[in-house]
Coordinates of C-alpha atoms and ligand atoms in Angstrom, one line a residue:
X1 CA -23.9 -26.2 -43.1
X2 CA -25.6 -23.1 -44.9
X3 CA -25.9 -20.2 -42.8
X4 CA -28.6 -17.9 -42.8
X5 CA -29.1 -14.3 -43.8
X6 CA -28.6 -11.8 -42.3
X7 CA -26.8 -13.4 -39.5
X8 CA -28.8 -14.3 -36.1
X9 CA -28.2 -11.7 -32.8
X10 CA -26.4 -14.7 -31.4
X11 CA -23.9 -15.5 -34.4
X12 CA -23.2 -11.7 -34.2
X13 CA -21.9 -12.4 -30.3
X14 CA -20.1 -15.1 -30.9
X15 CA -18.7 -14.0 -34.1
X16 CA -18.3 -10.6 -31.8
X17 CA -16.3 -12.0 -28.6
X18 CA -14.8 -14.7 -30.6
X19 CA -12.7 -11.8 -32.6
X20 CA -12.3 -9.6 -28.8
X21 CA -11.5 -13.4 -26.9
X22 CA -9.1 -12.6 -30.5
X23 CA -7.4 -9.4 -30.1
X24 CA -7.8 -9.6 -26.3
X25 CA -4.9 -11.9 -26.6
X26 CA -2.7 -10.5 -28.7
X27 CA -3.2 -7.9 -26.6
X28 CA -1.3 -9.6 -24.2
X29 CA 1.2 -11.6 -25.2
X30 CA 4.2 -11.6 -24.5
X31 CA 7.1 -9.9 -27.4
X32 CA 9.7 -12.2 -25.5
X33 CA 9.6 -14.2 -22.3
X34 CA 11.4 -12.2 -20.3
X35 CA 9.1 -9.1 -21.0
X36 CA 7.2 -7.8 -17.7
X37 CA 4.5 -8.6 -17.3
X38 CA 1.3 -7.4 -19.7
X39 CA -1.6 -5.3 -18.4
X40 CA -3.9 -5.5 -21.4
X41 CA -6.0 -2.8 -21.4
X42 CA -10.0 -3.6 -21.5
X43 CA -10.7 -2.5 -24.3
X44 CA -8.2 -4.3 -27.0
X45 CA -5.4 -2.3 -28.9
X46 CA -6.5 0.7 -28.0
X47 CA -7.7 1.1 -24.6
X48 CA -4.8 2.0 -23.3
X49 CA -4.4 4.8 -25.2
X50 CA -8.8 5.9 -25.1
X51 CA -8.1 5.8 -22.1
X52 CA -4.8 8.5 -20.9
X53 CA -6.7 10.4 -24.0
X54 CA -9.9 10.2 -21.7
X55 CA -8.6 10.7 -18.3
X56 CA -4.8 12.1 -18.9
X57 CA -2.8 11.4 -16.2
X58 CA -4.6 9.9 -13.5
X59 CA -4.9 7.2 -16.1
X60 CA -1.3 5.4 -15.8
X61 CA -0.8 6.5 -11.9
X62 CA -3.9 4.7 -11.1
X63 CA -3.2 0.9 -13.3
X64 CA 0.1 1.3 -11.6
X65 CA -0.9 2.1 -8.6
X66 CA -2.1 -1.2 -8.7
X67 CA 0.1 -3.2 -10.1
X68 CA 3.3 -2.1 -8.1
X69 CA 3.2 -4.5 -5.3
X70 CA 3.1 -7.4 -8.0
X71 CA 6.1 -6.2 -10.6
X72 CA 8.8 -3.0 -10.1
X73 CA 7.8 -2.9 -14.4
X74 CA 5.0 -3.9 -16.4
X75 CA 4.2 -3.7 -19.9
X76 CA 1.2 -1.7 -21.5
X77 CA 0.5 -2.4 -25.2
X78 CA -0.2 0.2 -27.6
X79 CA -0.6 0.2 -31.0
X80 CA 2.5 -1.4 -33.1
X81 CA 4.7 -0.9 -29.4
X82 CA 5.3 -1.2 -25.6
X83 CA 5.3 1.4 -22.9
X84 CA 6.9 -0.1 -19.9
X85 CA 5.9 0.8 -16.9
X86 CA 7.9 1.6 -14.1
X87 CA 7.3 1.9 -10.3
X88 CA 10.4 1.6 -8.4
X89 CA 12.7 3.6 -7.4
X90 CA 15.8 0.7 -7.5
X91 CA 14.7 0.2 -11.0
X92 CA 14.1 3.2 -12.0
X93 CA 17.8 4.2 -11.0
X94 CA 18.9 1.3 -13.6
X95 CA 16.8 2.5 -16.0
X96 CA 18.8 6.2 -15.8
X97 CA 22.4 4.0 -15.9
X98 CA 21.3 2.7 -18.5
X99 CA 21.3 5.9 -20.8
X100 CA 23.3 4.4 -23.9
X101 CA 20.2 2.0 -24.5
X102 CA 16.9 4.1 -22.6
X103 CA 17.8 7.5 -24.1
X104 CA 15.1 10.7 -23.6
X105 CA 17.3 12.6 -26.6
X106 CA 16.0 10.6 -29.5
X107 CA 12.5 12.2 -27.8
X108 CA 13.3 16.3 -28.2
X109 CA 13.1 16.4 -32.2
X110 CA 9.5 16.0 -32.3
X111 CA 8.7 17.1 -28.9
X112 CA 9.9 20.1 -29.7
X113 CA 8.4 20.2 -32.7
X114 CA 5.5 19.8 -32.0
X115 CA 5.4 22.0 -29.0
X116 CA 7.5 24.8 -30.3
X117 CA 5.8 24.2 -34.4
X118 CA 9.7 24.4 -35.5
X119 CA 9.6 24.3 -39.4
X120 CA 11.2 20.9 -41.2
X121 CA 14.6 22.6 -41.6
X122 CA 15.6 23.0 -38.2
X123 CA 14.1 19.8 -36.7
X124 CA 16.6 18.3 -39.8
X125 CA 20.1 20.4 -37.9
X126 CA 17.9 19.7 -34.0
X127 CA 17.9 15.8 -34.7
X128 CA 21.7 16.0 -35.9
X129 CA 24.3 14.5 -33.3
X130 CA 22.2 14.1 -30.8
X131 CA 24.2 11.8 -28.4
X132 CA 27.5 12.5 -29.4
X133 CA 30.3 9.3 -28.6
X134 CA 33.9 11.5 -27.0
X135 CA 35.7 12.8 -30.2
X136 CA 32.7 13.4 -32.5
X137 CA 31.2 15.6 -34.4
X138 CA 28.3 17.2 -31.7
X139 CA 25.3 18.1 -32.6
X140 CA 23.3 21.8 -31.6
X141 CA 20.8 19.6 -28.6
X142 CA 23.8 18.1 -27.4
X143 CA 26.1 21.8 -26.9
X144 CA 23.4 23.2 -25.6
X145 CA 22.8 21.1 -22.9
X146 CA 26.1 21.1 -22.4
X147 CA 26.0 25.0 -22.5
X148 CA 22.6 25.3 -19.6
X149 CA 24.6 21.9 -17.2
X150 CA 27.2 23.5 -17.0
X151 CA 26.3 27.3 -16.3
X152 CA 23.5 26.2 -14.4
X153 CA 26.1 24.2 -12.4
X154 CA 27.4 25.4 -9.1
X155 CA 29.6 28.1 -9.7
X156 CA 29.5 32.2 -10.4
X157 CA 27.2 32.4 -13.2
X158 CA 25.0 30.2 -11.2
X159 CA 25.3 33.2 -7.7
X160 CA 25.1 35.7 -10.4
X161 CA 22.0 34.5 -11.7
X162 CA 20.1 33.8 -8.6
X163 CA 21.4 37.1 -7.7
X164 CA 19.3 39.1 -10.3
X165 CA 16.3 36.4 -9.8
X166 CA 15.6 37.2 -6.6
X167 CA 16.5 40.7 -6.3
X168 CA 13.9 40.4 -9.6
X169 CA 11.4 38.9 -6.9
X170 CA 11.4 41.2 -4.2
X171 CA 11.2 44.3 -7.0
X172 CA 8.6 42.3 -7.5
X173 CA 7.1 42.0 -3.9
X174 CA 8.0 45.6 -3.1
X175 CA 5.8 47.1 -6.0
X176 CA 3.0 44.9 -5.1
X177 CA 3.0 46.1 -1.0
X178 CA 3.0 49.8 -2.3
X179 CA 0.7 49.0 -4.5
X180 CA -1.6 48.0 -1.8
X181 CA -0.9 50.7 0.4
X182 CA -1.9 53.4 -2.0
X183 CA -5.0 51.1 -2.3
X184 CA -4.2 50.9 -6.0
X185 CA -4.6 47.2 -5.7
X186 CA -7.9 45.5 -3.5
X187 CA -5.5 42.4 -1.7
X188 CA -9.2 41.0 0.0
X189 CA -9.8 39.0 -2.7
X190 CA -7.4 37.2 -4.6
X191 CA -6.3 34.4 -6.6
X192 CA -3.2 33.3 -4.7
X193 CA -1.6 31.0 -7.8
X194 CA -2.4 34.1 -10.3
X195 CA -0.3 36.8 -8.3
X196 CA 2.9 34.4 -7.5
X197 CA 2.2 33.4 -12.0
X198 CA 2.5 37.1 -12.4
X199 CA 5.5 38.3 -10.5
X200 CA 7.1 35.1 -11.8
X201 CA 6.4 35.8 -15.0
X202 CA 7.1 39.1 -15.9
X203 CA 10.3 38.5 -12.8
X204 CA 11.6 35.8 -14.9
X205 CA 11.1 37.7 -18.0
X206 CA 13.5 40.6 -16.9
X207 CA 16.2 38.2 -15.6
X208 CA 16.8 36.3 -18.5
X209 CA 16.0 38.5 -21.4
X210 CA 16.3 42.2 -19.4
X211 CA 14.9 45.4 -19.1
X212 CA 13.6 45.7 -22.9
X213 CA 12.0 42.1 -23.1
X214 CA 8.5 41.7 -25.1
X215 CA 6.8 41.0 -21.7
X216 CA 7.8 44.1 -20.3
X217 CA 7.4 46.1 -23.2
X218 CA 3.5 44.2 -24.0
X219 CA 2.4 42.7 -20.8
X220 CA -0.9 41.3 -22.8
X221 CA 2.2 38.5 -23.9
X222 CA 1.9 37.4 -19.8
X223 CA -2.1 36.1 -20.7
X224 CA -0.4 34.4 -24.5
X225 CA 2.0 32.8 -22.2
X226 CA -0.7 31.4 -20.3
X227 CA -2.8 30.2 -23.3
X228 CA 0.8 28.6 -24.2
X229 CA 1.5 27.0 -21.6
X230 CA -3.0 25.4 -20.6
X231 CA -3.0 23.6 -24.9
X232 CA 0.9 22.2 -24.2
X233 CA -1.7 18.3 -24.0
X234 CA -3.2 19.2 -26.5
X235 CA -0.4 20.7 -29.3
X236 CA 1.7 17.5 -28.5
X237 CA -1.1 16.1 -29.8
X238 CA -1.0 18.2 -32.9
X239 CA -3.9 17.4 -34.7
X240 CA -5.2 20.9 -36.3
X241 CA -3.4 22.4 -33.6
X242 CA -4.1 26.0 -34.9
X243 CA -8.1 24.8 -34.2
X244 CA -7.5 22.0 -32.2
X245 CA -5.9 24.1 -29.9
X246 CA -6.2 27.6 -30.8
X247 CA -5.7 29.7 -27.7
X248 CA -2.5 28.2 -27.2
X249 CA -1.5 28.9 -30.7
X250 CA -2.6 32.1 -31.2
X251 CA -0.4 32.6 -27.8
X252 CA 2.4 30.7 -28.5
X253 CA 2.2 33.0 -32.0
X254 CA 2.2 35.5 -30.8
X255 CA 5.4 35.2 -28.3
X256 CA 7.8 33.6 -31.4
X257 CA 6.9 36.8 -33.1
X258 CA 7.8 39.1 -30.2
X259 CA 10.5 37.2 -29.8
X260 CA 11.6 36.9 -32.9
X261 CA 11.1 41.1 -33.3
X262 CA 13.5 41.6 -29.8
X263 CA 16.0 38.7 -30.8
X264 CA 16.3 40.6 -35.3
X265 CA 17.2 44.2 -33.5
X266 CA 19.3 42.6 -32.0
X267 CA 18.0 43.1 -27.9
X268 CA 19.4 40.6 -26.6
X269 CA 23.0 41.7 -26.3
X270 CA 20.8 43.1 -22.9
X271 CA 20.1 40.1 -21.8
X272 CA 21.9 37.5 -19.5
X273 CA 24.4 35.7 -20.5
X274 CA 22.7 32.8 -21.1
X275 CA 20.3 34.2 -23.0
X276 CA 23.1 35.3 -25.0
X277 CA 25.0 32.1 -24.9
X278 CA 21.7 29.9 -26.5
X279 CA 21.2 32.0 -29.4
X280 CA 25.4 32.4 -30.0
X281 CA 24.5 28.8 -30.3
X282 CA 21.8 28.6 -31.8
X283 CA 23.1 30.4 -35.1
X284 CA 26.5 28.8 -34.8
X285 CA 24.4 26.3 -35.8
X286 CA 22.5 27.4 -38.5
X287 CA 19.1 28.1 -36.9
X288 CA 17.8 31.7 -37.8
X289 CA 16.8 34.0 -35.5
X290 CA 13.4 33.1 -36.1
X291 CA 13.6 30.1 -35.3
X292 CA 16.1 30.9 -32.1
X293 CA 12.7 32.8 -31.3
X294 CA 11.0 29.7 -30.6
X295 CA 13.6 27.5 -28.7
X296 CA 13.9 31.0 -26.4
X297 CA 10.0 30.6 -25.4
X298 CA 11.4 27.1 -23.9
X299 CA 13.8 28.5 -22.3
X300 CA 11.2 30.9 -20.9
X301 CA 8.8 28.3 -20.3
X302 CA 11.7 26.2 -17.9
X303 CA 12.3 28.7 -16.4
X304 CA 8.4 29.9 -15.6
X305 CA 6.0 27.0 -15.0
X306 CA 7.5 24.8 -12.8
X307 CA 8.7 28.1 -10.0
X308 CA 5.0 29.7 -10.6
X309 CA 4.0 26.5 -8.9
X310 CA 5.6 25.1 -6.4
X311 CA 6.3 28.3 -5.2
X312 CA 2.6 28.5 -5.4
X313 CA 1.8 25.1 -3.1
X314 CA 5.0 26.5 -0.9
X315 CA 2.9 29.4 -0.1
X316 CA -0.4 28.1 0.4
X317 CA 0.0 24.8 2.5
X318 CA 2.3 27.6 5.2
X319 CA -0.1 30.7 5.2
X320 CA -2.6 27.9 5.8
X321 CA -1.1 26.1 8.9
X322 CA -0.5 28.9 11.5
X323 CA 2.2 26.8 13.3
X324 CA 3.9 26.0 10.7
X325 CA 3.9 29.6 9.8
X326 CA 5.9 30.4 13.1
X327 CA 7.9 27.4 12.7
X328 CA 10.1 28.5 9.5
X329 CA 8.9 32.0 10.2
X330 CA 11.1 32.1 13.1
X331 CA 13.6 30.4 10.7
X332 CA 13.6 33.2 8.6
X333 CA 14.1 35.8 10.8
X334 CA 16.6 33.9 12.8
X335 CA 19.4 34.3 9.8
X336 CA 17.9 38.4 9.0
X337 CA 21.3 40.6 9.7
X338 CA 20.8 44.0 10.8
X339 CA 23.4 46.1 10.5
X340 CA 23.6 50.3 8.7
X341 CA 19.8 50.2 8.8
X342 CA 19.2 47.6 6.8
X343 CA 18.3 44.0 7.2
X344 CA 20.0 41.2 4.9
X345 CA 18.8 38.0 3.8
X346 CA 21.5 35.3 2.2
X347 CA 20.2 32.9 -0.1
X348 CA 22.6 29.9 1.9
X349 CA 21.4 30.1 5.2
X350 CA 17.5 29.7 3.4
X351 CA 19.1 26.4 2.2
X352 CA 21.6 25.9 4.7
X353 CA 19.8 26.8 8.5
X354 CA 15.9 26.7 7.7
X355 CA 15.2 22.7 7.8
X356 CA 11.6 23.9 7.9
X357 CA 11.3 25.3 4.9
X358 CA 13.0 23.1 2.4
X359 CA 11.3 20.5 4.2
X360 CA 8.0 22.1 3.2
X361 CA 9.9 22.8 -0.5
X362 CA 10.2 18.8 -0.6
X363 CA 7.3 18.0 0.6
X364 CA 5.0 20.7 -1.7
X365 CA 7.2 18.8 -4.7
X366 CA 6.5 15.4 -4.0
X367 CA 3.4 15.8 -3.2
X368 CA 2.3 17.7 -7.1
X369 CA 5.0 15.5 -9.1
X370 CA 2.9 13.4 -11.1
X371 CA 5.5 14.2 -14.3
X372 CA 6.9 10.9 -15.7
X373 CA 10.7 10.8 -17.4
X374 CA 10.8 9.1 -20.5
X375 CA 13.1 7.0 -22.3
X376 CA 12.8 5.4 -25.5
X377 CA 14.3 2.4 -26.3
X378 CA 17.2 2.7 -28.9
X379 CA 18.0 -1.8 -29.3
X380 CA 16.6 -4.8 -27.5
X381 CA 17.5 -4.5 -24.3
X382 CA 17.9 -7.3 -21.2
X383 CA 17.1 -4.5 -17.7
X384 CA 18.6 -5.7 -14.3
X385 CA 19.4 -8.9 -16.0
X386 CA 15.7 -9.8 -16.0
X387 CA 13.6 -7.3 -18.0
X388 CA 13.5 -7.5 -21.5
X389 CA 12.7 -4.4 -23.2
X390 CA 12.0 -4.8 -26.6
X391 CA 14.0 -1.6 -29.4
X392 CA 11.2 0.6 -30.2
X393 CA 8.7 0.3 -27.5
X394 CA 8.6 3.2 -24.7
X395 CA 9.9 3.4 -20.8
X396 CA 8.3 5.7 -18.6
X397 CA 9.8 6.1 -15.0
X398 CA 6.2 6.5 -13.0
X399 CA 7.2 9.4 -11.1
X400 CA 3.6 10.5 -9.8
X401 CA 2.8 6.2 -8.9
X402 CA 6.9 6.3 -7.1
X403 CA 5.5 9.7 -5.0
X404 CA 2.4 7.9 -3.6
X405 CA 3.9 5.0 -2.7
X406 CA 2.7 4.2 0.4
X407 CA 6.0 1.5 1.0
X408 CA 8.6 3.8 0.6
X409 CA 6.7 7.4 2.8
X410 CA 4.5 5.7 4.9
X411 CA 0.7 5.3 5.4
X412 CA 0.3 8.9 6.0
X413 CA 1.6 9.6 2.5
X414 CA -1.1 11.3 0.7
X415 CA -1.0 13.7 3.6
X416 CA 1.2 16.7 3.4
X417 CA 3.5 17.0 6.6
X418 CA 7.0 18.1 5.6
X419 CA 8.5 15.5 8.7
X420 CA 8.7 13.2 6.6
X421 CA 11.5 15.0 5.1
X422 CA 12.3 16.7 8.4
X423 CA 13.7 12.8 10.3
X424 CA 16.0 12.0 6.6
X425 CA 17.3 15.7 7.0
X426 CA 18.8 15.2 11.3
X427 CA 19.6 11.5 9.2
X428 CA 17.3 9.9 12.2
X429 CA 17.9 6.0 11.8
X430 CA 14.3 5.5 11.7
X431 CA 14.3 3.2 8.9
X432 CA 10.2 3.9 7.2
X433 CA 11.2 7.1 6.9
X434 CA 15.3 6.1 4.9
X435 CA 13.9 7.0 0.9
X436 CA 15.7 5.6 -2.0
X437 CA 17.1 8.2 -3.6
X438 CA 15.8 7.8 -6.9
X439 CA 12.4 8.1 -4.8
X440 CA 12.1 11.9 -5.4
X441 CA 11.8 12.2 -8.9
X442 CA 10.4 15.9 -8.8
X443 CA 13.6 16.8 -10.8
X444 CA 13.7 13.7 -13.3
X445 CA 17.1 11.8 -13.0
X446 CA 20.0 10.6 -14.9
X447 CA 21.1 12.1 -18.0
X448 CA 17.5 14.4 -17.7
X449 CA 18.3 15.7 -14.2
X450 CA 16.5 19.0 -14.1
X451 CA 19.7 21.3 -14.8
X452 CA 17.4 24.4 -13.1
X453 CA 17.3 22.7 -9.5
X454 CA 20.1 24.3 -8.4
X455 CA 18.4 28.0 -9.5
X456 CA 15.1 26.9 -9.2
X457 CA 15.4 26.5 -5.2
X458 CA 17.6 29.4 -4.5
X459 CA 15.1 31.4 -5.9
X460 CA 11.9 29.7 -5.2
X461 CA 13.2 29.6 -1.1
X462 CA 14.3 33.6 -2.1
X463 CA 10.5 33.9 -2.8
X464 CA 8.9 32.4 0.0
X465 CA 11.6 33.7 2.8
X466 CA 10.5 37.3 1.1
X467 CA 6.4 36.5 0.9
X468 CA 6.2 35.5 5.0
X469 CA 8.6 38.3 5.9
X470 CA 6.4 40.5 4.7
X471 CA 2.8 39.6 3.6
X472 CA -0.2 37.8 5.7
X473 CA -2.2 35.7 4.2
X474 CA -5.2 34.8 5.9
X475 CA -8.1 33.0 3.6
X476 CA -10.5 35.0 2.1
X477 CA -12.3 37.5 4.3
X478 CA -9.5 37.0 7.2
X479 CA -10.9 33.0 7.6
X480 CA -8.4 30.0 7.5
X481 CA -6.8 28.8 4.4
X482 CA -8.9 25.7 2.7
X483 CA -5.9 23.8 -0.1
X484 CA -7.5 22.7 -2.8
X485 CA -6.7 19.8 -4.0
X486 CA -4.2 19.1 -7.2
X487 CA -6.1 18.4 -11.1
X488 CA -4.4 15.6 -12.1
X489 CA -7.2 14.6 -14.9
X490 CA -4.9 16.3 -17.0
X491 CA -1.4 15.1 -18.9
X492 CA 0.7 15.8 -16.5
X493 CA 3.6 18.4 -18.1
X494 CA 4.3 20.4 -15.3
X495 CA 3.6 21.2 -10.8
X496 CA 0.0 20.3 -11.5
X497 CA -2.4 23.0 -10.8
X498 CA -5.0 22.7 -7.6
X499 CA -8.7 21.5 -9.1
X500 CA -10.4 25.0 -8.2
X501 CA -9.1 28.7 -7.0
X502 CA -7.1 29.2 -4.0
X503 CA -9.3 32.6 -3.1
X504 CA -7.1 34.4 -0.3
X505 CA -6.3 38.1 1.5
X506 CA -2.9 39.5 1.1
X507 CA -1.3 42.6 3.2
X508 CA 1.8 43.8 4.8
X509 CA 2.6 42.2 7.7
X510 CA 2.1 43.7 10.2
X511 CA 5.0 44.5 12.8
X512 CA 7.4 43.7 9.9
X513 CA 9.3 47.1 9.2
X514 CA 8.6 48.8 5.8
X515 CA 10.7 51.5 6.2
X516 CA 13.9 50.1 6.8
X517 CA 15.5 48.6 3.3
X518 CA 15.6 44.3 2.9
X519 CA 18.3 43.1 0.7
X520 CA 18.7 39.9 -0.2
X521 CA 22.0 38.7 -1.1
X522 CA 24.1 35.3 -1.1
X523 CA 27.2 34.7 0.7
X524 CA 28.6 31.5 -1.7
X525 CA 27.6 28.5 -3.4
Ligands
LIG1 C1 10.4 23.6 -9.1 C2 11.1 24.0 -10.6 C3 11.9 22.5 -10.9 C4 10.8 21.7 -11.3 C5 10.2 20.6 -10.9 C6 12.3 21.0 -12.4 C7 12.1 19.9 -13.4 C8 12.3 19.4 -14.6 C9 12.8 18.0 -14.4 C10 11.4 17.2 -14.2 C11 13.4 18.3 -15.9 C12 13.4 16.5 -16.9 C13 12.5 16.7 -18.1 C14 12.7 14.9 -18.2 O1 13.1 14.4 -18.3 O2 10.7 14.9 -19.6 C15 13.6 19.6 -16.1 C16 14.1 19.8 -17.3 C17 15.1 21.0 -17.7 N1 14.3 22.0 -17.0 FE1 13.3 22.4 -15.1 N2 12.9 22.5 -13.3 C18 12.1 23.0 -12.2 C19 13.0 24.9 -13.1 C20 13.8 24.8 -13.3 C21 14.2 26.1 -13.8 C22 14.2 27.2 -12.8 C23 15.2 26.3 -15.0 C24 15.8 27.4 -15.7 C25 16.0 28.6 -15.1 C26 15.0 24.8 -15.7 C27 15.5 24.5 -16.5 C28 15.0 23.2 -17.1 C29 16.0 22.7 -19.0 C30 17.2 23.8 -19.0 C31 16.1 21.2 -18.8 C32 16.1 20.6 -19.7 C33 17.4 20.1 -20.1 C34 16.9 18.6 -21.6 O3 17.5 19.8 -22.0 O4 17.3 17.6 -21.7 N3 14.0 24.4 -14.6 N4 13.4 20.2 -15.4
LIG2 C1 -0.1 44.2 -27.3 O1 -0.2 43.6 -28.6 C2 -1.1 43.6 -28.7 C3 -1.8 42.3 -29.4 O2 -1.0 41.9 -30.5 C4 -1.8 44.7 -29.4 O3 -3.7 45.3 -29.5 C5 -1.6 45.7 -28.2 O4 -1.9 47.4 -28.7 C6 -0.3 45.9 -27.6 N1 0.4 46.9 -26.7 C7 1.0 47.8 -26.9 C8 1.4 48.3 -25.9 O5 1.5 48.1 -27.8
LIG3 C1 8.5 20.5 -14.6 O1 8.1 19.7 -13.5 C2 7.7 18.1 -13.8 C3 7.0 17.7 -12.8 O2 8.2 17.3 -11.9 C4 8.2 17.7 -15.1 O3 8.2 16.2 -15.2 C5 8.7 19.1 -15.7 O4 9.3 17.9 -16.9 C6 9.1 20.3 -15.8 N1 8.9 21.2 -16.7 C7 10.3 21.6 -16.9 C8 9.7 22.1 -17.8 O5 10.8 22.2 -16.0
LIG4 C1 3.5 11.3 -19.7 C2 4.5 12.9 -19.0 O1 3.9 13.1 -18.4 N1 5.6 12.7 -19.8 C3 6.0 14.0 -19.9 C4 6.7 15.0 -19.0 O2 7.0 16.7 -19.1 C5 7.8 17.0 -20.4 C6 8.1 17.8 -20.3 O3 7.8 18.7 -19.4 C7 6.7 16.3 -20.9 O4 7.4 16.3 -22.7 C8 6.7 15.5 -21.1 O5 5.9 14.2 -22.1

């Protein structure tokens, strides 16, 4: 049969649709019959990658929500690999237990190389002995993780650092109140997130890196830090970052250079002990001081970003609901003790005797953390004796999907309702409210459980308590606070920010006796 040339439109359409169907078939094929159900992309092969690039975290989350009740895990085919998405807490727990074959550590050098801009020699050091067996030589990452987990675990050092952080935040709030009273700042129209950001950034730089930290030396580095943070997604993609993520890139390089000068001048001798130990370990493993500056930027980042955004949501939700505010103020005032003219707030009491405050904390984390826990499949694996996972692919536990599952949290899952955590705390045997321990994913789980979680809770509860005691916050011009939606169209690298600024008015709290000293202490941990 002779074909006309050029071919007719019918032929072109036929050929293209054959190709398309063939490609769809290929991309929906399982590599093993036991592989989790495949969700194939509308556009063969690259569809899922395009979707994630265009819609950010919301893309995966929506696919997860559509499929979660059919199967606890499904497969997304991507070019040359597979992505397995886990949407069920008990399967998430199984992933966490299988940490030998499903491991986060192989990703760390790759991610840090891109985000922090590490040079090749340093990345080589970082890649060594990532997951050492007992008795095997330990690489830099293994050493530093063990140290950070130990030092930030319950114990004397955690108390020391908590106390330093709480007092630094206290000083920030006090300075702000003084500025309000002398009208050096106008509290009439404040972007609440920007205000919390500033307080947490300055305080964290201070308690981690000491009074001569780079941000204290040059406040314009605070903006550099947030420029870096807001371009992380683009830095991660790593396509000529100096152009595609120019602000983030410039911010990072300014911070790194300031931190490097700080280290080279030996200023870290006045830093917190944990920072000194981190720098010591880096040098011991052959890092240069200038490379260590990049690793310190990641620690500063971990200390600042999630604390900031969590505190923002908690403060906003509390002041948006007069009833809730009254309850939490009542709890905090009930644990406040008075003696010799001073008032004392014990952080232990904030954790143990303020159930509503604790419930608000957890509910804000649940609602606003959409980030996934990521693991690389090191060997072909049969998860829970049932699901085949191919070597070289990636497993993600879909935190955002699990946090938005009405089967877990109830039909009001999208609404802010701290009461769902109160029922749990009181041990109430309400069946609907019994939640699987792996369903709360804000701090990750298994081997990548956040080492800073105890510290973060101490710090955030302290900051919130200092604010509710000493400040009145209303909507702009004294009206009610409107809580904006979270912006979930980004690649979630931390607790989500709001879609639009929350503008508020801040005043010193009426009836609060600012003349008496307010102490914040820790009894024991
Ligand atoms: C509300 C506040 C916080 C939340 C929700 C949070 C959450 C997390 C999560 C989910 C991870 C695991 C990352 C992953 O699996 O990819 C992580 C890691 C980490 N967090 Fe936090 N975090 C918070 C505050 C802090 C604070 C205040 C510090 C330190 C002062 C900190 C230090 C770290 C460090 C060092 C890691 C990396 C651990 C590793 O090397 O594997 N975090 N955090
Ligand atoms: C802070 O850094 C900026 C940008 O590098 C510089 O222009 C400025 O002079 C510095 N300020 C101080 C007080 O050192
Ligand atoms: C911040 O919190 C998110 C959401 O819980 C988490 O996935 C992310 O890893 C955290 N980042 C850091 C630096 O702690
Ligand atoms: C898929 C995803 O959201 N992963 C991110 C979660 O957070 C970590 C650390 O902040 C990032 O490295 C991941 O890419």
